Short mmCIF file of N, CA and C in Angstrom, two decimals:
data_model
loop_
_atom_site.label_atom_id
_atom_site.label_comp_id
_atom_site.label_asym_id
_atom_site.label_seq_id
_atom_site.Cartn_x
_atom_site.Cartn_y
_atom_site.Cartn_z
N THR Y 1 30.91 -11.09 6.28
CA THR Y 1 29.97 -12.07 5.75
C THR Y 1 28.63 -11.90 6.45
N ILE Y 2 27.58 -11.87 5.66
CA ILE Y 2 26.22 -11.77 6.20
C ILE Y 2 25.56 -13.13 6.08
N GLN Y 3 25.09 -13.65 7.21
CA GLN Y 3 24.36 -14.92 7.20
C GLN Y 3 22.88 -14.60 6.98
N LEU Y 4 22.39 -14.85 5.77
CA LEU Y 4 21.02 -14.50 5.42
C LEU Y 4 20.00 -15.15 6.35
N ALA Y 5 20.25 -16.38 6.75
CA ALA Y 5 19.30 -17.10 7.59
C ALA Y 5 19.19 -16.50 8.99
N ASP Y 6 20.13 -15.62 9.36
CA ASP Y 6 20.09 -14.97 10.67
C ASP Y 6 19.33 -13.65 10.65
N LEU Y 7 18.96 -13.18 9.47
CA LEU Y 7 18.26 -11.91 9.33
C LEU Y 7 16.76 -12.11 9.49
N GLY Y 8 16.04 -11.01 9.62
CA GLY Y 8 14.59 -11.02 9.51
C GLY Y 8 13.85 -11.85 10.54
N ALA Y 9 12.64 -12.22 10.17
CA ALA Y 9 11.74 -13.00 11.01
C ALA Y 9 11.67 -14.42 10.47
N HIS Y 10 11.68 -15.39 11.37
CA HIS Y 10 11.77 -16.80 10.98
C HIS Y 10 10.49 -17.54 11.28
N ARG Y 11 10.17 -18.48 10.40
CA ARG Y 11 9.06 -19.43 10.60
C ARG Y 11 9.59 -20.81 10.25
N GLY Y 12 9.11 -21.81 10.94
CA GLY Y 12 9.49 -23.18 10.61
C GLY Y 12 10.68 -23.68 11.38
N ALA Y 13 10.99 -24.93 11.15
CA ALA Y 13 12.06 -25.62 11.88
C ALA Y 13 13.44 -25.18 11.40
N ASP Y 14 14.33 -24.98 12.36
CA ASP Y 14 15.71 -24.62 12.02
C ASP Y 14 16.37 -25.69 11.15
N GLY Y 15 16.04 -26.94 11.37
CA GLY Y 15 16.67 -28.04 10.62
C GLY Y 15 15.91 -28.47 9.38
N ALA Y 16 14.99 -27.64 8.90
CA ALA Y 16 14.22 -27.99 7.71
C ALA Y 16 15.16 -28.21 6.53
N PRO Y 17 14.83 -29.16 5.64
CA PRO Y 17 15.72 -29.45 4.51
C PRO Y 17 15.84 -28.31 3.50
N VAL Y 18 14.86 -27.42 3.44
CA VAL Y 18 14.89 -26.29 2.49
C VAL Y 18 14.64 -25.00 3.26
N THR Y 19 15.44 -23.99 2.93
CA THR Y 19 15.26 -22.66 3.51
C THR Y 19 14.88 -21.70 2.40
N VAL Y 20 13.87 -20.88 2.66
CA VAL Y 20 13.47 -19.82 1.74
C VAL Y 20 13.76 -18.49 2.45
N VAL Y 21 14.50 -17.62 1.78
CA VAL Y 21 14.73 -16.27 2.27
C VAL Y 21 13.95 -15.33 1.36
N GLU Y 22 12.97 -14.64 1.94
CA GLU Y 22 12.13 -13.71 1.19
C GLU Y 22 12.56 -12.28 1.49
N PHE Y 23 12.93 -11.53 0.44
CA PHE Y 23 13.22 -10.11 0.56
C PHE Y 23 11.98 -9.36 0.12
N SER Y 24 11.47 -8.51 1.01
CA SER Y 24 10.20 -7.84 0.76
C SER Y 24 10.25 -6.40 1.24
N ASP Y 25 9.56 -5.53 0.52
CA ASP Y 25 9.41 -4.13 0.91
C ASP Y 25 7.94 -3.97 1.31
N PHE Y 26 7.69 -3.41 2.49
CA PHE Y 26 6.31 -3.28 2.98
C PHE Y 26 5.45 -2.41 2.07
N GLY Y 27 6.06 -1.59 1.23
CA GLY Y 27 5.30 -0.75 0.31
C GLY Y 27 4.89 -1.43 -0.97
N CYS Y 28 5.40 -2.62 -1.22
CA CYS Y 28 5.17 -3.36 -2.46
C CYS Y 28 3.81 -4.05 -2.46
N PRO Y 29 2.91 -3.71 -3.39
CA PRO Y 29 1.60 -4.36 -3.42
C PRO Y 29 1.67 -5.85 -3.76
N TYR Y 30 2.66 -6.26 -4.54
CA TYR Y 30 2.81 -7.68 -4.87
C TYR Y 30 3.25 -8.47 -3.63
N CYS Y 31 4.07 -7.85 -2.80
CA CYS Y 31 4.50 -8.50 -1.55
C CYS Y 31 3.29 -8.70 -0.64
N ALA Y 32 2.43 -7.69 -0.58
CA ALA Y 32 1.23 -7.79 0.24
C ALA Y 32 0.33 -8.92 -0.25
N ARG Y 33 0.14 -8.99 -1.57
CA ARG Y 33 -0.70 -10.06 -2.13
C ARG Y 33 -0.11 -11.44 -1.82
N PHE Y 34 1.19 -11.58 -1.96
CA PHE Y 34 1.85 -12.85 -1.65
C PHE Y 34 1.62 -13.22 -0.18
N ALA Y 35 1.78 -12.24 0.71
CA ALA Y 35 1.61 -12.49 2.15
C ALA Y 35 0.19 -12.90 2.50
N ARG Y 36 -0.78 -12.35 1.81
CA ARG Y 36 -2.18 -12.65 2.09
C ARG Y 36 -2.66 -13.94 1.44
N GLU Y 37 -2.24 -14.19 0.19
CA GLU Y 37 -2.82 -15.28 -0.59
C GLU Y 37 -1.96 -16.54 -0.68
N THR Y 38 -0.67 -16.37 -0.87
CA THR Y 38 0.19 -17.53 -1.14
C THR Y 38 0.86 -18.07 0.11
N LEU Y 39 1.44 -17.18 0.91
CA LEU Y 39 2.17 -17.65 2.09
C LEU Y 39 1.33 -18.47 3.05
N PRO Y 40 0.06 -18.13 3.32
CA PRO Y 40 -0.71 -18.99 4.24
C PRO Y 40 -0.83 -20.43 3.76
N VAL Y 41 -0.95 -20.63 2.46
CA VAL Y 41 -1.02 -22.00 1.92
C VAL Y 41 0.32 -22.70 2.09
N LEU Y 42 1.41 -22.00 1.78
CA LEU Y 42 2.75 -22.59 1.94
C LEU Y 42 3.05 -22.86 3.41
N GLN Y 43 2.57 -21.98 4.27
CA GLN Y 43 2.74 -22.17 5.71
C GLN Y 43 2.13 -23.50 6.13
N GLU Y 44 0.90 -23.74 5.71
CA GLU Y 44 0.20 -24.95 6.10
C GLU Y 44 0.82 -26.21 5.48
N GLU Y 45 1.20 -26.11 4.21
CA GLU Y 45 1.67 -27.30 3.49
C GLU Y 45 3.14 -27.62 3.68
N TYR Y 46 3.98 -26.62 3.94
CA TYR Y 46 5.42 -26.86 3.99
C TYR Y 46 6.09 -26.43 5.29
N ILE Y 47 5.74 -25.26 5.77
CA ILE Y 47 6.44 -24.70 6.93
C ILE Y 47 6.01 -25.39 8.22
N ASP Y 48 4.69 -25.50 8.43
CA ASP Y 48 4.19 -26.12 9.66
C ASP Y 48 4.63 -27.58 9.79
N GLY Y 49 4.82 -28.26 8.68
CA GLY Y 49 5.25 -29.65 8.72
C GLY Y 49 6.75 -29.83 8.90
N GLY Y 50 7.50 -28.73 9.02
CA GLY Y 50 8.93 -28.82 9.28
C GLY Y 50 9.79 -29.06 8.06
N ARG Y 51 9.19 -28.96 6.86
CA ARG Y 51 9.97 -29.23 5.65
C ARG Y 51 10.63 -27.98 5.09
N VAL Y 52 10.10 -26.80 5.42
CA VAL Y 52 10.64 -25.54 4.92
C VAL Y 52 10.80 -24.55 6.07
N ARG Y 53 11.95 -23.92 6.10
CA ARG Y 53 12.19 -22.81 7.03
C ARG Y 53 12.06 -21.55 6.20
N TRP Y 54 11.26 -20.59 6.67
CA TRP Y 54 10.99 -19.35 5.93
C TRP Y 54 11.61 -18.19 6.69
N VAL Y 55 12.44 -17.42 6.00
CA VAL Y 55 13.06 -16.24 6.59
C VAL Y 55 12.55 -15.02 5.83
N PHE Y 56 11.83 -14.16 6.51
CA PHE Y 56 11.27 -12.95 5.91
C PHE Y 56 12.19 -11.78 6.24
N VAL Y 57 12.79 -11.18 5.21
CA VAL Y 57 13.74 -10.08 5.39
C VAL Y 57 13.12 -8.80 4.82
N PRO Y 58 12.60 -7.94 5.71
CA PRO Y 58 12.08 -6.67 5.22
C PRO Y 58 13.23 -5.71 4.95
N PHE Y 59 13.14 -4.98 3.86
CA PHE Y 59 14.17 -4.00 3.54
C PHE Y 59 13.51 -2.88 2.77
N VAL Y 60 14.30 -1.85 2.48
CA VAL Y 60 13.77 -0.67 1.78
C VAL Y 60 14.29 -0.70 0.35
N MET Y 61 13.38 -0.93 -0.59
CA MET Y 61 13.74 -0.95 -2.01
C MET Y 61 14.04 0.46 -2.51
N GLY Y 62 13.37 1.44 -1.91
CA GLY Y 62 13.60 2.83 -2.30
C GLY Y 62 12.53 3.39 -3.21
N SER Y 63 11.50 2.61 -3.50
CA SER Y 63 10.46 3.03 -4.43
C SER Y 63 9.22 3.60 -3.75
N PHE Y 64 9.09 3.38 -2.45
CA PHE Y 64 7.84 3.71 -1.77
C PHE Y 64 8.07 4.69 -0.63
N PRO Y 65 7.26 5.76 -0.57
CA PRO Y 65 7.39 6.72 0.52
C PRO Y 65 7.14 6.05 1.88
N ASN Y 66 7.91 6.44 2.87
CA ASN Y 66 7.77 6.00 4.25
C ASN Y 66 8.12 4.53 4.48
N ALA Y 67 8.70 3.86 3.50
CA ALA Y 67 9.02 2.44 3.64
C ALA Y 67 10.08 2.20 4.72
N GLY Y 68 11.01 3.11 4.87
CA GLY Y 68 12.03 2.96 5.91
C GLY Y 68 11.40 2.97 7.29
N PHE Y 69 10.44 3.86 7.49
CA PHE Y 69 9.75 3.91 8.77
C PHE Y 69 8.95 2.63 9.00
N ALA Y 70 8.34 2.10 7.94
CA ALA Y 70 7.57 0.85 8.06
C ALA Y 70 8.46 -0.30 8.52
N VAL Y 71 9.65 -0.40 7.96
CA VAL Y 71 10.57 -1.48 8.36
C VAL Y 71 10.96 -1.32 9.83
N ARG Y 72 11.28 -0.09 10.23
CA ARG Y 72 11.65 0.13 11.63
C ARG Y 72 10.48 -0.21 12.57
N MET Y 73 9.27 0.15 12.16
CA MET Y 73 8.09 -0.18 12.97
C MET Y 73 7.96 -1.70 13.13
N ALA Y 74 8.13 -2.43 12.04
CA ALA Y 74 7.99 -3.88 12.10
C ALA Y 74 9.07 -4.50 12.98
N GLU Y 75 10.30 -4.01 12.85
CA GLU Y 75 11.38 -4.57 13.66
C GLU Y 75 11.20 -4.21 15.14
N CYS Y 76 10.68 -3.03 15.42
CA CYS Y 76 10.36 -2.69 16.81
C CYS Y 76 9.21 -3.56 17.32
N ALA Y 77 8.26 -3.87 16.45
CA ALA Y 77 7.16 -4.76 16.83
C ALA Y 77 7.69 -6.15 17.17
N ALA Y 78 8.73 -6.59 16.49
CA ALA Y 78 9.33 -7.89 16.77
C ALA Y 78 9.84 -7.96 18.21
N LEU Y 79 10.31 -6.84 18.73
CA LEU Y 79 10.79 -6.81 20.11
C LEU Y 79 9.65 -7.03 21.10
N GLN Y 80 8.42 -6.80 20.65
CA GLN Y 80 7.24 -7.07 21.47
C GLN Y 80 6.56 -8.38 21.07
N GLU Y 81 7.26 -9.20 20.26
CA GLU Y 81 6.70 -10.47 19.78
C GLU Y 81 5.44 -10.23 18.94
N ARG Y 82 5.41 -9.13 18.19
CA ARG Y 82 4.23 -8.77 17.39
C ARG Y 82 4.61 -8.52 15.93
N PHE Y 83 5.69 -9.15 15.46
CA PHE Y 83 6.14 -8.90 14.09
C PHE Y 83 5.06 -9.27 13.07
N ASP Y 84 4.53 -10.48 13.15
CA ASP Y 84 3.55 -10.92 12.15
C ASP Y 84 2.29 -10.05 12.14
N PRO Y 85 1.70 -9.74 13.30
CA PRO Y 85 0.55 -8.83 13.24
C PRO Y 85 0.89 -7.46 12.65
N MET Y 86 2.08 -6.95 12.96
CA MET Y 86 2.48 -5.65 12.41
C MET Y 86 2.72 -5.76 10.91
N LYS Y 87 3.34 -6.84 10.49
CA LYS Y 87 3.58 -7.06 9.06
C LYS Y 87 2.26 -7.00 8.29
N MET Y 88 1.25 -7.73 8.77
CA MET Y 88 -0.02 -7.75 8.06
C MET Y 88 -0.74 -6.41 8.17
N ALA Y 89 -0.63 -5.74 9.31
CA ALA Y 89 -1.25 -4.41 9.46
C ALA Y 89 -0.60 -3.41 8.49
N LEU Y 90 0.71 -3.50 8.32
CA LEU Y 90 1.39 -2.61 7.36
C LEU Y 90 0.94 -2.91 5.94
N TYR Y 91 0.82 -4.17 5.59
CA TYR Y 91 0.34 -4.51 4.25
C TYR Y 91 -1.10 -4.05 4.05
N ASP Y 92 -1.94 -4.25 5.07
CA ASP Y 92 -3.34 -3.86 4.95
C ASP Y 92 -3.52 -2.35 4.80
N ALA Y 93 -2.62 -1.58 5.39
CA ALA Y 93 -2.73 -0.12 5.38
C ALA Y 93 -1.73 0.54 4.42
N GLN Y 94 -1.24 -0.23 3.46
CA GLN Y 94 -0.21 0.28 2.53
C GLN Y 94 -0.56 1.64 1.94
N GLN Y 95 -1.72 1.75 1.37
CA GLN Y 95 -2.08 3.00 0.69
C GLN Y 95 -2.11 4.16 1.67
N GLU Y 96 -2.58 3.89 2.88
CA GLU Y 96 -2.68 4.93 3.90
C GLU Y 96 -1.29 5.47 4.28
N TRP Y 97 -0.34 4.60 4.61
CA TRP Y 97 0.96 5.10 5.05
C TRP Y 97 1.84 5.56 3.91
N ARG Y 98 1.65 4.99 2.72
CA ARG Y 98 2.43 5.48 1.58
C ARG Y 98 2.00 6.88 1.18
N ALA Y 99 0.74 7.24 1.43
CA ALA Y 99 0.23 8.56 1.05
C ALA Y 99 0.47 9.62 2.13
N ALA Y 100 0.91 9.20 3.30
CA ALA Y 100 1.09 10.14 4.41
C ALA Y 100 2.28 11.06 4.15
N SER Y 101 2.14 12.30 4.56
CA SER Y 101 3.26 13.25 4.48
C SER Y 101 4.27 12.87 5.56
N ALA Y 102 5.47 13.39 5.44
CA ALA Y 102 6.49 13.13 6.45
C ALA Y 102 6.01 13.56 7.83
N GLN Y 103 5.28 14.67 7.90
CA GLN Y 103 4.78 15.16 9.18
C GLN Y 103 3.64 14.29 9.70
N GLY Y 104 2.82 13.76 8.82
CA GLY Y 104 1.67 12.96 9.24
C GLY Y 104 1.96 11.49 9.43
N ALA Y 105 3.11 11.03 8.95
CA ALA Y 105 3.43 9.60 9.00
C ALA Y 105 3.43 9.03 10.43
N PRO Y 106 4.03 9.72 11.42
CA PRO Y 106 4.03 9.12 12.76
C PRO Y 106 2.63 8.83 13.30
N GLU Y 107 1.68 9.72 13.03
CA GLU Y 107 0.31 9.49 13.49
C GLU Y 107 -0.32 8.30 12.76
N VAL Y 108 -0.11 8.21 11.46
CA VAL Y 108 -0.64 7.10 10.67
C VAL Y 108 -0.04 5.78 11.16
N PHE Y 109 1.26 5.75 11.34
CA PHE Y 109 1.91 4.53 11.81
C PHE Y 109 1.49 4.19 13.24
N GLY Y 110 1.20 5.21 14.05
CA GLY Y 110 0.72 4.96 15.40
C GLY Y 110 -0.62 4.22 15.40
N ARG Y 111 -1.51 4.62 14.50
CA ARG Y 111 -2.80 3.94 14.38
C ARG Y 111 -2.61 2.49 13.92
N ILE Y 112 -1.69 2.29 12.99
CA ILE Y 112 -1.41 0.94 12.49
C ILE Y 112 -0.86 0.07 13.63
N ALA Y 113 0.03 0.65 14.43
CA ALA Y 113 0.60 -0.09 15.57
C ALA Y 113 -0.48 -0.48 16.56
N GLU Y 114 -1.43 0.39 16.80
CA GLU Y 114 -2.54 0.06 17.69
C GLU Y 114 -3.35 -1.11 17.14
N ARG Y 115 -3.63 -1.09 15.83
CA ARG Y 115 -4.38 -2.19 15.22
C ARG Y 115 -3.61 -3.52 15.34
N ALA Y 116 -2.28 -3.43 15.36
CA ALA Y 116 -1.45 -4.64 15.46
C ALA Y 116 -1.24 -5.07 16.91
N GLY Y 117 -1.80 -4.32 17.86
CA GLY Y 117 -1.72 -4.70 19.27
C GLY Y 117 -0.42 -4.36 19.95
N LEU Y 118 0.29 -3.36 19.45
CA LEU Y 118 1.56 -2.98 20.07
C LEU Y 118 1.35 -2.07 21.28
N GLN Y 119 2.26 -2.17 22.22
CA GLN Y 119 2.28 -1.25 23.35
C GLN Y 119 3.01 0.01 22.90
N ARG Y 120 2.38 1.15 23.03
CA ARG Y 120 2.91 2.39 22.47
C ARG Y 120 4.23 2.84 23.09
N GLU Y 121 4.35 2.78 24.41
CA GLU Y 121 5.56 3.32 25.05
C GLU Y 121 6.82 2.54 24.65
N PRO Y 122 6.81 1.19 24.71
CA PRO Y 122 8.01 0.47 24.24
C PRO Y 122 8.29 0.71 22.76
N LEU Y 123 7.23 0.85 21.97
CA LEU Y 123 7.41 1.13 20.55
C LEU Y 123 8.08 2.48 20.35
N ASN Y 124 7.57 3.49 21.03
CA ASN Y 124 8.16 4.83 20.91
C ASN Y 124 9.60 4.85 21.40
N ASP Y 125 9.88 4.13 22.49
CA ASP Y 125 11.25 4.06 23.00
C ASP Y 125 12.17 3.43 21.96
N CYS Y 126 11.70 2.35 21.34
CA CYS Y 126 12.49 1.66 20.32
C CYS Y 126 12.80 2.58 19.15
N LEU Y 127 11.80 3.31 18.70
CA LEU Y 127 11.98 4.21 17.56
C LEU Y 127 12.90 5.38 17.92
N ARG Y 128 12.67 5.98 19.10
CA ARG Y 128 13.49 7.12 19.54
C ARG Y 128 14.96 6.75 19.67
N ALA Y 129 15.22 5.58 20.26
CA ALA Y 129 16.59 5.14 20.49
C ALA Y 129 17.21 4.45 19.27
N ASN Y 130 16.41 4.31 18.21
CA ASN Y 130 16.87 3.63 16.99
C ASN Y 130 17.45 2.24 17.32
N GLN Y 131 16.73 1.50 18.17
CA GLN Y 131 17.20 0.19 18.63
C GLN Y 131 17.36 -0.81 17.50
N VAL Y 132 16.65 -0.63 16.40
CA VAL Y 132 16.69 -1.60 15.31
C VAL Y 132 17.43 -1.06 14.09
N GLY Y 133 18.01 0.11 14.20
CA GLY Y 133 18.68 0.75 13.07
C GLY Y 133 19.76 -0.12 12.44
N ALA Y 134 20.60 -0.73 13.27
CA ALA Y 134 21.69 -1.56 12.74
C ALA Y 134 21.13 -2.78 12.00
N LYS Y 135 20.06 -3.36 12.53
CA LYS Y 135 19.46 -4.53 11.87
C LYS Y 135 18.86 -4.15 10.53
N VAL Y 136 18.15 -3.02 10.50
CA VAL Y 136 17.54 -2.57 9.25
C VAL Y 136 18.62 -2.28 8.21
N GLU Y 137 19.69 -1.64 8.63
CA GLU Y 137 20.80 -1.33 7.70
C GLU Y 137 21.43 -2.62 7.18
N LEU Y 138 21.61 -3.60 8.05
CA LEU Y 138 22.18 -4.88 7.63
C LEU Y 138 21.27 -5.58 6.61
N GLN Y 139 19.96 -5.52 6.83
CA GLN Y 139 19.02 -6.15 5.90
C GLN Y 139 19.03 -5.42 4.56
N ASN Y 140 19.13 -4.10 4.58
CA ASN Y 140 19.23 -3.34 3.32
C ASN Y 140 20.52 -3.70 2.59
N ARG Y 141 21.61 -3.82 3.33
CA ARG Y 141 22.89 -4.17 2.72
C ARG Y 141 22.85 -5.58 2.15
N ALA Y 142 22.22 -6.51 2.87
CA ALA Y 142 22.11 -7.89 2.38
C ALA Y 142 21.35 -7.94 1.07
N ALA Y 143 20.26 -7.18 0.97
CA ALA Y 143 19.48 -7.14 -0.27
C ALA Y 143 20.33 -6.62 -1.42
N ALA Y 144 21.14 -5.61 -1.14
CA ALA Y 144 22.02 -5.06 -2.18
C ALA Y 144 23.08 -6.07 -2.59
N ILE Y 145 23.68 -6.74 -1.63
CA ILE Y 145 24.73 -7.73 -1.93
C ILE Y 145 24.16 -8.88 -2.75
N VAL Y 146 22.97 -9.34 -2.41
CA VAL Y 146 22.33 -10.44 -3.13
C VAL Y 146 21.87 -9.99 -4.51
N GLY Y 147 21.72 -8.68 -4.69
CA GLY Y 147 21.31 -8.15 -5.98
C GLY Y 147 19.81 -8.13 -6.18
N VAL Y 148 19.06 -7.90 -5.11
CA VAL Y 148 17.61 -7.84 -5.21
C VAL Y 148 17.24 -6.62 -6.06
N ARG Y 149 16.52 -6.87 -7.15
CA ARG Y 149 16.11 -5.81 -8.08
C ARG Y 149 14.61 -5.62 -8.13
N ALA Y 150 13.87 -6.56 -7.56
CA ALA Y 150 12.41 -6.52 -7.59
C ALA Y 150 11.90 -7.15 -6.30
N THR Y 151 10.68 -6.76 -5.93
CA THR Y 151 10.10 -7.37 -4.74
C THR Y 151 8.76 -7.99 -5.09
N PRO Y 152 8.47 -9.13 -4.47
CA PRO Y 152 9.36 -9.87 -3.60
C PRO Y 152 10.39 -10.68 -4.40
N THR Y 153 11.53 -10.90 -3.77
CA THR Y 153 12.55 -11.79 -4.32
C THR Y 153 12.82 -12.86 -3.28
N PHE Y 154 12.91 -14.09 -3.73
CA PHE Y 154 13.13 -15.23 -2.84
C PHE Y 154 14.42 -15.93 -3.21
N LEU Y 155 15.12 -16.42 -2.21
CA LEU Y 155 16.21 -17.36 -2.42
C LEU Y 155 15.68 -18.68 -1.88
N VAL Y 156 15.36 -19.58 -2.78
CA VAL Y 156 14.79 -20.87 -2.41
C VAL Y 156 15.93 -21.88 -2.47
N HIS Y 157 16.43 -22.24 -1.29
CA HIS Y 157 17.55 -23.17 -1.20
C HIS Y 157 18.70 -22.66 -2.08
N GLY Y 158 18.88 -21.33 -2.07
CA GLY Y 158 19.95 -20.70 -2.81
C GLY Y 158 19.60 -20.24 -4.21
N GLN Y 159 18.47 -20.68 -4.76
CA GLN Y 159 18.07 -20.32 -6.12
C GLN Y 159 17.17 -19.07 -6.08
N ARG Y 160 17.50 -18.08 -6.90
CA ARG Y 160 16.73 -16.84 -6.95
C ARG Y 160 15.41 -17.06 -7.69
N VAL Y 161 14.33 -16.57 -7.07
CA VAL Y 161 13.00 -16.58 -7.65
C VAL Y 161 12.44 -15.18 -7.45
N GLU Y 162 12.08 -14.52 -8.55
CA GLU Y 162 11.56 -13.16 -8.44
C GLU Y 162 10.07 -13.13 -8.72
N GLY Y 163 9.37 -12.30 -7.95
CA GLY Y 163 7.95 -12.07 -8.18
C GLY Y 163 7.05 -12.87 -7.26
N ALA Y 164 5.83 -12.38 -7.13
CA ALA Y 164 4.81 -13.02 -6.28
C ALA Y 164 4.15 -14.14 -7.07
N LEU Y 165 4.83 -15.25 -7.16
CA LEU Y 165 4.32 -16.38 -7.93
C LEU Y 165 3.04 -16.94 -7.31
N PRO Y 166 2.15 -17.49 -8.14
CA PRO Y 166 0.98 -18.18 -7.61
C PRO Y 166 1.42 -19.42 -6.83
N VAL Y 167 0.56 -19.87 -5.95
CA VAL Y 167 0.89 -20.98 -5.07
C VAL Y 167 1.29 -22.23 -5.86
N GLU Y 168 0.63 -22.49 -7.00
CA GLU Y 168 0.96 -23.69 -7.77
C GLU Y 168 2.41 -23.67 -8.24
N GLN Y 169 2.88 -22.53 -8.71
CA GLN Y 169 4.27 -22.43 -9.17
C GLN Y 169 5.24 -22.56 -8.00
N PHE Y 170 4.89 -21.96 -6.87
CA PHE Y 170 5.77 -22.04 -5.71
C PHE Y 170 5.84 -23.48 -5.20
N ARG Y 171 4.72 -24.20 -5.25
CA ARG Y 171 4.72 -25.61 -4.85
C ARG Y 171 5.69 -26.41 -5.71
N MET Y 172 5.66 -26.17 -7.02
CA MET Y 172 6.56 -26.91 -7.92
C MET Y 172 8.01 -26.66 -7.55
N ILE Y 173 8.36 -25.41 -7.28
CA ILE Y 173 9.74 -25.07 -6.91
C ILE Y 173 10.11 -25.74 -5.59
N LEU Y 174 9.25 -25.62 -4.59
CA LEU Y 174 9.55 -26.22 -3.29
C LEU Y 174 9.64 -27.73 -3.38
N ASP Y 175 8.74 -28.37 -4.12
CA ASP Y 175 8.78 -29.82 -4.26
C ASP Y 175 10.09 -30.27 -4.92
N ARG Y 176 10.50 -29.53 -5.95
CA ARG Y 176 11.78 -29.87 -6.62
C ARG Y 176 12.95 -29.71 -5.67
N MET Y 177 12.99 -28.62 -4.92
CA MET Y 177 14.08 -28.38 -3.99
C MET Y 177 14.07 -29.40 -2.85
N LEU Y 178 12.89 -29.76 -2.39
CA LEU Y 178 12.79 -30.78 -1.34
C LEU Y 178 13.28 -32.13 -1.85
N ALA Y 179 12.93 -32.47 -3.08
CA ALA Y 179 13.40 -33.74 -3.65
C ALA Y 179 14.92 -33.74 -3.76
N GLU Y 180 15.49 -32.61 -4.21
CA GLU Y 180 16.95 -32.52 -4.32
C GLU Y 180 17.62 -32.58 -2.96
N ALA Y 181 16.96 -32.02 -1.94
CA ALA Y 181 17.53 -32.00 -0.59
C ALA Y 181 17.22 -33.26 0.21
N GLY Y 182 16.43 -34.17 -0.40
CA GLY Y 182 16.06 -35.40 0.30
C GLY Y 182 14.96 -35.18 1.33
N GLY Y 183 14.16 -34.12 1.16
CA GLY Y 183 13.10 -33.80 2.12
C GLY Y 183 11.72 -34.24 1.70
N GLY Y 184 11.60 -35.00 0.64
CA GLY Y 184 10.30 -35.51 0.21
C GLY Y 184 9.49 -34.50 -0.56
N GLU Y 185 8.38 -34.93 -1.12
CA GLU Y 185 7.50 -34.06 -1.91
C GLU Y 185 6.17 -33.89 -1.21
N GLY Y 186 5.40 -32.82 -1.72
CA GLY Y 186 4.11 -32.41 -1.23
C GLY Y 186 3.27 -33.49 -0.73
#
């Protein structure tokens, strides 16, 4: 059994009445747009107030070059408490790392890691030793078990929501789920 709420990176209160599990591929442009435009609003309105717990599960959809390396980089960044800066740096540099050759990818990802404020030696040690390999594999398996077919895909209090919905639509879903869970509305 895989506990989805134990995967990925977490934001918000553990006891929040509604949990959102987001499955995202760092190579997905819609995921990047959601992270830049919609999530900050939801963070302020729902997560920071303790009403929603957000679990971000990066995985490899298989559609984007170098996406597996991107996930490993982000998970290694988490070991340095730099997951969120690395997540945004990966989204910001999507075109750059997706276009990199297999031989050039380490250099491209190294520059991205520097922009995210990572310490190079611990990062390199993490990657060399494959310290996050089991976690990445578990997240990929969880996405397959849940049946993720598109990114981003969300499980909002157990209900599947596909696509980078605009903030207004996401608010309606969260408000409905909060009302059902007894957590109040916007």
